[in-house]
mmCIF file of C-alpha atoms in Angstrom:
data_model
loop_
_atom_site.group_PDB
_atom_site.id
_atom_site.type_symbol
_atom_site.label_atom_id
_atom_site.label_comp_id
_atom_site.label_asym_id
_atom_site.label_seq_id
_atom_site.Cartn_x
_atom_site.Cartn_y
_atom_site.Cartn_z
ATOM 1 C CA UNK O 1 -88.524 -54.958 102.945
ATOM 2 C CA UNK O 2 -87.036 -51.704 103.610
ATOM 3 C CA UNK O 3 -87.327 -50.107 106.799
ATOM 4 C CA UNK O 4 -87.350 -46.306 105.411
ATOM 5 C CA UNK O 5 -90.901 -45.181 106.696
ATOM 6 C CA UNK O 6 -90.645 -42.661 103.853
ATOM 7 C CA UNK O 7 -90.631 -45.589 101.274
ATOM 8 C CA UNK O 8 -93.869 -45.440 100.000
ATOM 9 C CA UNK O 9 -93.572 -48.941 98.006
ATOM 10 C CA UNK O 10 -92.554 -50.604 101.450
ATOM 11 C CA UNK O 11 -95.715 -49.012 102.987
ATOM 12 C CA UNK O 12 -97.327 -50.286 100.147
ATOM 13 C CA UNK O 13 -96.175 -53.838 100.314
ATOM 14 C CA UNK O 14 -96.841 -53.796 104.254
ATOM 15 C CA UNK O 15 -100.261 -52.894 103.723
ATOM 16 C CA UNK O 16 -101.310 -55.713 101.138
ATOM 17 C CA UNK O 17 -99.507 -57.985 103.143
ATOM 18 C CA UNK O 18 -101.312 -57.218 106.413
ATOM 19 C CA UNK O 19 -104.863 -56.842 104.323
ATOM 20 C CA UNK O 20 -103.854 -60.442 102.811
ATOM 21 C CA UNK O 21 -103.454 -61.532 106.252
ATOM 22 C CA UNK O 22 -106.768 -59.727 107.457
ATOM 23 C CA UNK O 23 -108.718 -60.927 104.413
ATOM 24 C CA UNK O 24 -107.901 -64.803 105.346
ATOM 25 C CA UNK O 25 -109.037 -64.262 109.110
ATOM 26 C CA UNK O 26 -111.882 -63.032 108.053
ATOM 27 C CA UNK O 27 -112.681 -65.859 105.852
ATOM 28 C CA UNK O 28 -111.631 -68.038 108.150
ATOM 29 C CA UNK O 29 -114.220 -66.710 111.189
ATOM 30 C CA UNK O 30 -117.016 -65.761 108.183
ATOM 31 C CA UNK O 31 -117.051 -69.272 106.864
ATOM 32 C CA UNK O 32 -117.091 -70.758 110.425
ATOM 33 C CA UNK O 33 -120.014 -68.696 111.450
ATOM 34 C CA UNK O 34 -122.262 -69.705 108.374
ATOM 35 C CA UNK O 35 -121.683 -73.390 108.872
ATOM 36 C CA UNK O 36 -122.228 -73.464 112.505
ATOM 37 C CA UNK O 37 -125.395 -70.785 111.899
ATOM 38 C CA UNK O 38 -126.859 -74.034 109.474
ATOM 39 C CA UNK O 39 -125.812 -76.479 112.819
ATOM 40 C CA UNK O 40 -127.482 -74.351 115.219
ATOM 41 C CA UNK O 41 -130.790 -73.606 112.975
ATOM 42 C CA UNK O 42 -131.650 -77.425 112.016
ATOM 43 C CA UNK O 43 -131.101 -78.214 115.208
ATOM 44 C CA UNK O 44 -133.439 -75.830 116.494
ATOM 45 C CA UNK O 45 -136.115 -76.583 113.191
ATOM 46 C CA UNK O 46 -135.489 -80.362 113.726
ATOM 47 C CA UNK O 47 -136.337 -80.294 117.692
ATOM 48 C CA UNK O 48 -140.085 -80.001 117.336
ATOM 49 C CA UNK O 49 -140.890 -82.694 115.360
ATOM 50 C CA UNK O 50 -138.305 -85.210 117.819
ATOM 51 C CA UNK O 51 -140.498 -83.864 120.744
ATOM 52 C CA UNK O 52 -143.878 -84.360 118.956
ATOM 53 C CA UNK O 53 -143.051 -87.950 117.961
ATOM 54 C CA UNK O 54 -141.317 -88.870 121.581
ATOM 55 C CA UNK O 55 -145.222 -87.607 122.721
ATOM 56 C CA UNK O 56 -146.477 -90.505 120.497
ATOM 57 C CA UNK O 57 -144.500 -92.853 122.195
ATOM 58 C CA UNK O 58 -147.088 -92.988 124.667
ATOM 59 C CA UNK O 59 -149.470 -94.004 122.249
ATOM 60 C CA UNK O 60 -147.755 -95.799 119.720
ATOM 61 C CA UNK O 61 -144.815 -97.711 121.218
ATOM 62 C CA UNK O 62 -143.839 -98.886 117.590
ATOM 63 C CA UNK O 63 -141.951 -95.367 117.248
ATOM 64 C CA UNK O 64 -139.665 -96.689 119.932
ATOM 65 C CA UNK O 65 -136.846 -97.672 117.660
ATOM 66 C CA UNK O 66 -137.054 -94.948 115.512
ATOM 67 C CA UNK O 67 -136.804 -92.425 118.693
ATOM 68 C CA UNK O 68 -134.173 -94.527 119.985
ATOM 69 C CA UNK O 69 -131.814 -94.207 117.414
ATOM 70 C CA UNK O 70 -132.902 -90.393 116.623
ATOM 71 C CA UNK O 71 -131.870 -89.660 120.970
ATOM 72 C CA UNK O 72 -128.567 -92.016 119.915
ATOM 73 C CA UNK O 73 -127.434 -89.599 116.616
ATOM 74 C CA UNK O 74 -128.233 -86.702 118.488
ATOM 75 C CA UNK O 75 -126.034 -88.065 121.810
ATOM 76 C CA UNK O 76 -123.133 -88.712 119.211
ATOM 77 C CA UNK O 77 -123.345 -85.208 117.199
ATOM 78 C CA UNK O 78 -123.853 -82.956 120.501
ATOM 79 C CA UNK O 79 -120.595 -84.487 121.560
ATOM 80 C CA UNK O 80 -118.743 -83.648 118.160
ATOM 81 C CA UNK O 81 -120.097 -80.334 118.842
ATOM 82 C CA UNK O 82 -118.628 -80.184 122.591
ATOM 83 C CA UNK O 83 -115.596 -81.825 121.619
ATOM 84 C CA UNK O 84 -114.789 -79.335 118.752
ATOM 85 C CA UNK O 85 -115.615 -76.440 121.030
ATOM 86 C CA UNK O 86 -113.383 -77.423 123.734
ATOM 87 C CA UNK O 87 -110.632 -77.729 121.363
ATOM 88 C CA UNK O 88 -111.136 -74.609 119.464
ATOM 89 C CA UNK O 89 -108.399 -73.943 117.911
ATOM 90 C CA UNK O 90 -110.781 -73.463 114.362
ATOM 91 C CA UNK O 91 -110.717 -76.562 112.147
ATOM 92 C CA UNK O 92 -112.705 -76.135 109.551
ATOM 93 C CA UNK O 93 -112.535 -79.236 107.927
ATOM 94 C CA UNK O 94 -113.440 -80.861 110.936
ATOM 95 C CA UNK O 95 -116.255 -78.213 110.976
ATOM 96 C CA UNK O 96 -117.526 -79.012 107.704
ATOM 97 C CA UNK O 97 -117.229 -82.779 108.986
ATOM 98 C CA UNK O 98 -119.628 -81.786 111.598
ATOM 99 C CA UNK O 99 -122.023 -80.127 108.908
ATOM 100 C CA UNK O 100 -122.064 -83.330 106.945
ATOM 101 C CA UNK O 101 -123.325 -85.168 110.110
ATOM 102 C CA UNK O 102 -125.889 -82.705 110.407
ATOM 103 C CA UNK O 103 -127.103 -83.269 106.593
ATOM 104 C CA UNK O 104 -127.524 -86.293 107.842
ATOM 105 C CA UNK O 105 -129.391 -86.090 110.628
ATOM 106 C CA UNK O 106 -131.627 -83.285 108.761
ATOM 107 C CA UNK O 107 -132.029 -85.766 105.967
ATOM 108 C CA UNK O 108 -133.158 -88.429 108.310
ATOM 109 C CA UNK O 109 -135.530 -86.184 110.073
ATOM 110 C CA UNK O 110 -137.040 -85.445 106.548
ATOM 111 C CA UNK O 111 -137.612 -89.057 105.938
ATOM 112 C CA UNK O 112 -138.588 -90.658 109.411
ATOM 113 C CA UNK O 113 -141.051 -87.406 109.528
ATOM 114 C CA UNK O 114 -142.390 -88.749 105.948
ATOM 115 C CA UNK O 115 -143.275 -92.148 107.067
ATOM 116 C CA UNK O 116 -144.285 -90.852 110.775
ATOM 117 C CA UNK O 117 -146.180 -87.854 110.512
ATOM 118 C CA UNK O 118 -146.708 -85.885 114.144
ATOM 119 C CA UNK O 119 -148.730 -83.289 112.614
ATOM 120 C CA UNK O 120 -145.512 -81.500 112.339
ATOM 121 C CA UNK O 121 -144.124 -80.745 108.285
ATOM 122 C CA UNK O 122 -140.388 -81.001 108.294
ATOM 123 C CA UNK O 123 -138.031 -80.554 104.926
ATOM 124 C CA UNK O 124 -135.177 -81.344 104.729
ATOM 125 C CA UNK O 125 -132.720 -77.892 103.947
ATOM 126 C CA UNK O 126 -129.382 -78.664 102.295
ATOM 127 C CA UNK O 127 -126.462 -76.399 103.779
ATOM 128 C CA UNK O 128 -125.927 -73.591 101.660
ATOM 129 C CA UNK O 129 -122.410 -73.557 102.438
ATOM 130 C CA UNK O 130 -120.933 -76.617 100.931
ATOM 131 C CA UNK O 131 -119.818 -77.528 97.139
ATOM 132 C CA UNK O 132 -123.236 -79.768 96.619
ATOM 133 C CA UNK O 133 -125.365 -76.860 98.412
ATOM 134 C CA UNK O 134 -128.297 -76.323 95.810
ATOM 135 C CA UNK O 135 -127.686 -72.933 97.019
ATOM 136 C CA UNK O 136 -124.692 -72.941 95.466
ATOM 137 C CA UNK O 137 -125.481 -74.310 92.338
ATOM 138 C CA UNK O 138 -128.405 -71.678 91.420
ATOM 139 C CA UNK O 139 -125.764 -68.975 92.465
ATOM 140 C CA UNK O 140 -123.349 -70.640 89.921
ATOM 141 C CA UNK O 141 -125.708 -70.484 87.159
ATOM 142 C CA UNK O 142 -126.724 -66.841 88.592
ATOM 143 C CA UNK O 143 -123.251 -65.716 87.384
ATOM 144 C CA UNK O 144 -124.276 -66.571 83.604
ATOM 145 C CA UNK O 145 -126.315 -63.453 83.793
ATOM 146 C CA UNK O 146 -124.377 -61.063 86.222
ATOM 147 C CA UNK O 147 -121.237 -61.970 88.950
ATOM 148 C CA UNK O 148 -123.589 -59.112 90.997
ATOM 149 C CA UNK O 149 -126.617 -60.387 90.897
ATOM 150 C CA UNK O 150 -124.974 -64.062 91.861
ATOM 151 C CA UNK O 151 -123.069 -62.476 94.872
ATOM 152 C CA UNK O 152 -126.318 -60.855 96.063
ATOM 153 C CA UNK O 153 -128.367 -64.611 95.856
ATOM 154 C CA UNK O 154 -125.124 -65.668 98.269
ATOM 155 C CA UNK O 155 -125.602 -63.069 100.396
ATOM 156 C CA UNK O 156 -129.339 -64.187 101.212
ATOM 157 C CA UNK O 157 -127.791 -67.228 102.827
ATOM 158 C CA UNK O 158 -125.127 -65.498 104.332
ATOM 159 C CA UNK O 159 -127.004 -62.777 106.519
ATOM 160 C CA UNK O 160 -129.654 -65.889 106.928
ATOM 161 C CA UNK O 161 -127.082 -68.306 108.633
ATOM 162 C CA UNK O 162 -124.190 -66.206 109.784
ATOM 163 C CA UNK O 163 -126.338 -62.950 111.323
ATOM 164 C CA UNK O 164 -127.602 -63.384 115.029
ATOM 165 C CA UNK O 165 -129.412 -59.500 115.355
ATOM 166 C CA UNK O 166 -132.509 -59.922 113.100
ATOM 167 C CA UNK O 167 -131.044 -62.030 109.857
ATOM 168 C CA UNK O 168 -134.342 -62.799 108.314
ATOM 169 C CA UNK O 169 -135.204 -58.543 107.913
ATOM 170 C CA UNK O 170 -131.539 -58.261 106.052
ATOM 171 C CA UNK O 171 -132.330 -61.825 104.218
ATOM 172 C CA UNK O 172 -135.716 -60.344 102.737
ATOM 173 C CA UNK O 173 -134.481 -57.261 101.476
ATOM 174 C CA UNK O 174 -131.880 -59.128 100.037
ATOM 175 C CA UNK O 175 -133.917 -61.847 98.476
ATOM 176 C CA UNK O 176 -136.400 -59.130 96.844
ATOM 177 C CA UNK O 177 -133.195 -57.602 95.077
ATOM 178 C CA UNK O 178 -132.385 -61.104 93.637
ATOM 179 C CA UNK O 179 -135.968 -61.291 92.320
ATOM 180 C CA UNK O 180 -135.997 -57.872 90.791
ATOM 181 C CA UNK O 181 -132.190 -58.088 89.195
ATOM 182 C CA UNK O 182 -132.877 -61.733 88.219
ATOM 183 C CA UNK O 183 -136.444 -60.768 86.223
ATOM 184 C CA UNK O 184 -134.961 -57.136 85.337
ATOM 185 C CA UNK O 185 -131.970 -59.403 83.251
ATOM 186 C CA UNK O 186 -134.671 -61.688 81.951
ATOM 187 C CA UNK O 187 -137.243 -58.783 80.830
ATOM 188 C CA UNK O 188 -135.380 -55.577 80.572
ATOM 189 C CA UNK O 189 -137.740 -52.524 80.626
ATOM 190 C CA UNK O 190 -137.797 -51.346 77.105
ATOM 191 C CA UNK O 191 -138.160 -55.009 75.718
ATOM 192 C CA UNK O 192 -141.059 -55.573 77.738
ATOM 193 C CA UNK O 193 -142.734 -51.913 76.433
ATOM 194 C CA UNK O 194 -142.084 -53.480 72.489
ATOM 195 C CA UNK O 195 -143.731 -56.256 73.113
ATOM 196 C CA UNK O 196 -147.654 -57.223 72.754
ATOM 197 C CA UNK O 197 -147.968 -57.863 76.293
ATOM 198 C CA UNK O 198 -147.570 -54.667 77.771
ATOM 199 C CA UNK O 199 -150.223 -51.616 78.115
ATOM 200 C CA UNK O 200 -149.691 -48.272 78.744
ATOM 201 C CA UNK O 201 -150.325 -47.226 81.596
ATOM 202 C CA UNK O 202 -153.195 -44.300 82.843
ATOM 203 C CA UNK O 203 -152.076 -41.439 84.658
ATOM 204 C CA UNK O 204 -148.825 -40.569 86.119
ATOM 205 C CA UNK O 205 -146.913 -43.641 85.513
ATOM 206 C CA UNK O 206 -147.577 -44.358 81.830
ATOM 207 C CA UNK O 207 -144.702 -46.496 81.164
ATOM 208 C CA UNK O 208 -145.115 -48.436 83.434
ATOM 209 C CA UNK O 209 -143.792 -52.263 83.421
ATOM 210 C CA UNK O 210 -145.809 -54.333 86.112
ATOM 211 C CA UNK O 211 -144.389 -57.544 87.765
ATOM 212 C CA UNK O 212 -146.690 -59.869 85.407
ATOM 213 C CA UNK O 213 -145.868 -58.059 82.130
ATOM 214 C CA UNK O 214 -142.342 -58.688 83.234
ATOM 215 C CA UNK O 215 -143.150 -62.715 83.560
ATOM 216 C CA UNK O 216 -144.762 -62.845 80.657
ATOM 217 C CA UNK O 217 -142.559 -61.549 78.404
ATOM 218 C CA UNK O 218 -139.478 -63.855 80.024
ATOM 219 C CA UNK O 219 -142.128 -66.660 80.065
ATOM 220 C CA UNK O 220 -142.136 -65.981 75.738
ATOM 221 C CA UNK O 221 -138.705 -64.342 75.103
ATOM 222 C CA UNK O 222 -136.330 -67.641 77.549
ATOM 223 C CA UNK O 223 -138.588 -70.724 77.242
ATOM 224 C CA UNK O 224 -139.138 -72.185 74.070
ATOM 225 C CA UNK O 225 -140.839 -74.948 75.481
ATOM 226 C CA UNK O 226 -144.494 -72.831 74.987
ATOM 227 C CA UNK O 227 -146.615 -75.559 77.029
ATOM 228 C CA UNK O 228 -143.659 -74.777 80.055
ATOM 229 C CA UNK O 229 -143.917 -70.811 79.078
ATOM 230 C CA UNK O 230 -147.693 -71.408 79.893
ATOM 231 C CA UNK O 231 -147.579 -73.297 83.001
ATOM 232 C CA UNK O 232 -144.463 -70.666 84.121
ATOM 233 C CA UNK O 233 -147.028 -67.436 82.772
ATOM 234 C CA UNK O 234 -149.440 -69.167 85.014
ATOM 235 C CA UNK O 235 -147.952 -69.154 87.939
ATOM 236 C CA UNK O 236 -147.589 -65.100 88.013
ATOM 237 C CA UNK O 237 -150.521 -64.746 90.619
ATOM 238 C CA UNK O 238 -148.706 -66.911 93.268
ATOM 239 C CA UNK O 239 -145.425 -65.427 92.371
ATOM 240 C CA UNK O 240 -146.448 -62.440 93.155
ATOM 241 C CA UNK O 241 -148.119 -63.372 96.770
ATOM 242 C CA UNK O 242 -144.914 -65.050 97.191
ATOM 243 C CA UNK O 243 -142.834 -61.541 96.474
ATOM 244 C CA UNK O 244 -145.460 -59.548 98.731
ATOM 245 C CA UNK O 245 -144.173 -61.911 101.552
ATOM 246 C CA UNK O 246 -140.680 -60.414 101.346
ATOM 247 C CA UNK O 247 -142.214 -57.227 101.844
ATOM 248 C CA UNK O 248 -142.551 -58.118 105.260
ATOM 249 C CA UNK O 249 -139.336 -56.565 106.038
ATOM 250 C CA UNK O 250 -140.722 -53.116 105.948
ATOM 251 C CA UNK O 251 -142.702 -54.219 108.896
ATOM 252 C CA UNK O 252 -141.549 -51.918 112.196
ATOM 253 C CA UNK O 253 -140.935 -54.147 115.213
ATOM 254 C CA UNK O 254 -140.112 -57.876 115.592
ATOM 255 C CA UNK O 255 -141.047 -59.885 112.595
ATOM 256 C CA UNK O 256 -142.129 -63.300 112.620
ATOM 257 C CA UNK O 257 -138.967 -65.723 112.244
ATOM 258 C CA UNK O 258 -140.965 -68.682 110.508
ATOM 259 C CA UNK O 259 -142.975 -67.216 108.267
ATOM 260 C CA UNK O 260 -140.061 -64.557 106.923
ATOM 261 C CA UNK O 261 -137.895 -67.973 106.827
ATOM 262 C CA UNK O 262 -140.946 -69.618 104.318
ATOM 263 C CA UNK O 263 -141.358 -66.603 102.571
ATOM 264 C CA UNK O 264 -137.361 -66.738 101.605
ATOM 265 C CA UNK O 265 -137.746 -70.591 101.191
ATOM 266 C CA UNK O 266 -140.450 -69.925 98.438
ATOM 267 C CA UNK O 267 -138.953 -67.771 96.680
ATOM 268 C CA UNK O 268 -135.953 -69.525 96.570
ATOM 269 C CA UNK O 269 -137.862 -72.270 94.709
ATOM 270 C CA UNK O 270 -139.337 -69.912 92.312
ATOM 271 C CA UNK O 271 -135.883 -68.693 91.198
ATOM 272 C CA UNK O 272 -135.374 -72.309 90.868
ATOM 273 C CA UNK O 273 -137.900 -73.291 88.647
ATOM 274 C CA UNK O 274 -137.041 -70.946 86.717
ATOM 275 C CA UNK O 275 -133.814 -71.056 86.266
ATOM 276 C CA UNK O 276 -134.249 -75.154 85.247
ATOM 277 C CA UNK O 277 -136.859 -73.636 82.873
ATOM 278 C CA UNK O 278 -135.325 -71.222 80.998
ATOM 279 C CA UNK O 279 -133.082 -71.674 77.626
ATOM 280 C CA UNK O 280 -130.072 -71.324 78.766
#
């Protein structure tokens, strides 16, 4: 490369080379803070229910084995996790290793919790960040409708996972915009108006499309299947509470970590229902 500092092609060349360079540290540290976000978060969601069933030990010794080999996995995978940050260098394949371990230990937790209940519901949450993430799946068939509207349902899970100053505010907002461009695709504004569900509206805002004329009309106009357009028109009313729950980000001050983390849960399942409802 030429060393003229008046060559505006060298300059040129310098720069994409050094934003290549830039781009693929950043990827590097991104992706490495999303996986060990999903470590450090079913860790922390998997701890009560361990502690509430090592209580019942007192009282039911049976649980014995089943806590025994829960303290063992949990004695191996914290020293993966101190072993791989003493020797950081970043390896994220070893990384993602780790992750895997930790599917399994959350899948375990799901199913030991299933046949020992403690009082204490625990589900099982895939990682997001992996090729058989159902994440990543309804964000594949997102990008059907819009590459946008898919990069903003990743972005949920990114802020969620990879964010340490308030991710569940930024993971709300974000979720709500999925909702709205996801249902906005599905019942576009003027459709809705031609069609025999809608109503004109009194007042100020006479045009007017509500949230349930908007399901309706995608319930009729993507689901042939009319008993599954029923059930789906149906299930407006609790569709609804569960978008009113991601309005909690407006809320000044610190907001409740669990129940922002259900409301983004639940409306994660919606947009999965519907997407393995719709004609595709």
């Amino acid at each position: 490369m030429s060393n003229d500092k008046n060559d505006s092609s060298a300059i040129t060349i310098l720069f994409g080379e050094t934003e290549k360079s830039a781009d693929e540290l950043h990827k590097k540290f991104s992706d490495g803070a999303k996986l060990t976000g999903y470590i450090r978060d079913r860790i922390v969601a998997a701890k009560p229910y361990w502690v509430s069933l090592s209580e019942k030990y007192g009282s039911d010794p049976e649980v014995a084995p089943t806590l025994s080999s829960g303290i063992d996995f949990l004695n191996a995978y914290n020293q993966q996790l101190n072993d791989l940050n003493a020797s950081l260098q970043y390896n994220e394949k070893r990384l993602v290793s780790i992750v895997g371990s930790g599917e399994v230990f959350d899948v375990n937790t799901a199913s030991i919790a299933d046949v020992n209940p403690v009082g204490f519901y625990f589900e099982h949450k895939p990682c997001p960040f992996t090729d058989h993430g159902d994440t990543e799946s309804r964000a594949m068939q997102l990008e059907k409708f819009d590459v946008s509207l898919a990069k903003t349902y990743r972005q949920v899970w990114e802020v969620l996972h990879s964010t340490r100053a308030d991710p569940e505010r930024a993971a709300l907002y974000l979720m709500r915009q999925t909702y709205d461009h996801f249902f906005g695709i599905l019942a576009p504004d003027d459709k809705v108006r031609q069609s025999n569900g809608w109503e004109k509206k009194p007042r100020d805002k006479p045009d007017q499309v509500t949230r349930i004329e908007r399901i309706e009309y995608a319930a009729h106009a993507h689901i042939s299947d009319q008993i599954k357009a029923q059930i789906m028109i149906a299930s407006a009313k609790p569709i609804l509470k569960v978008y009113m729950a991601l309005n909690q980000a407006h809320k000044r001050g610190e907001l409740d970590s669990n129940k922002a983390r259900n409301a983004i849960y639940a409306m994660d399942k919606v947009l999965s229902e519907w997407l393995n409802t719709i004609d595709l």
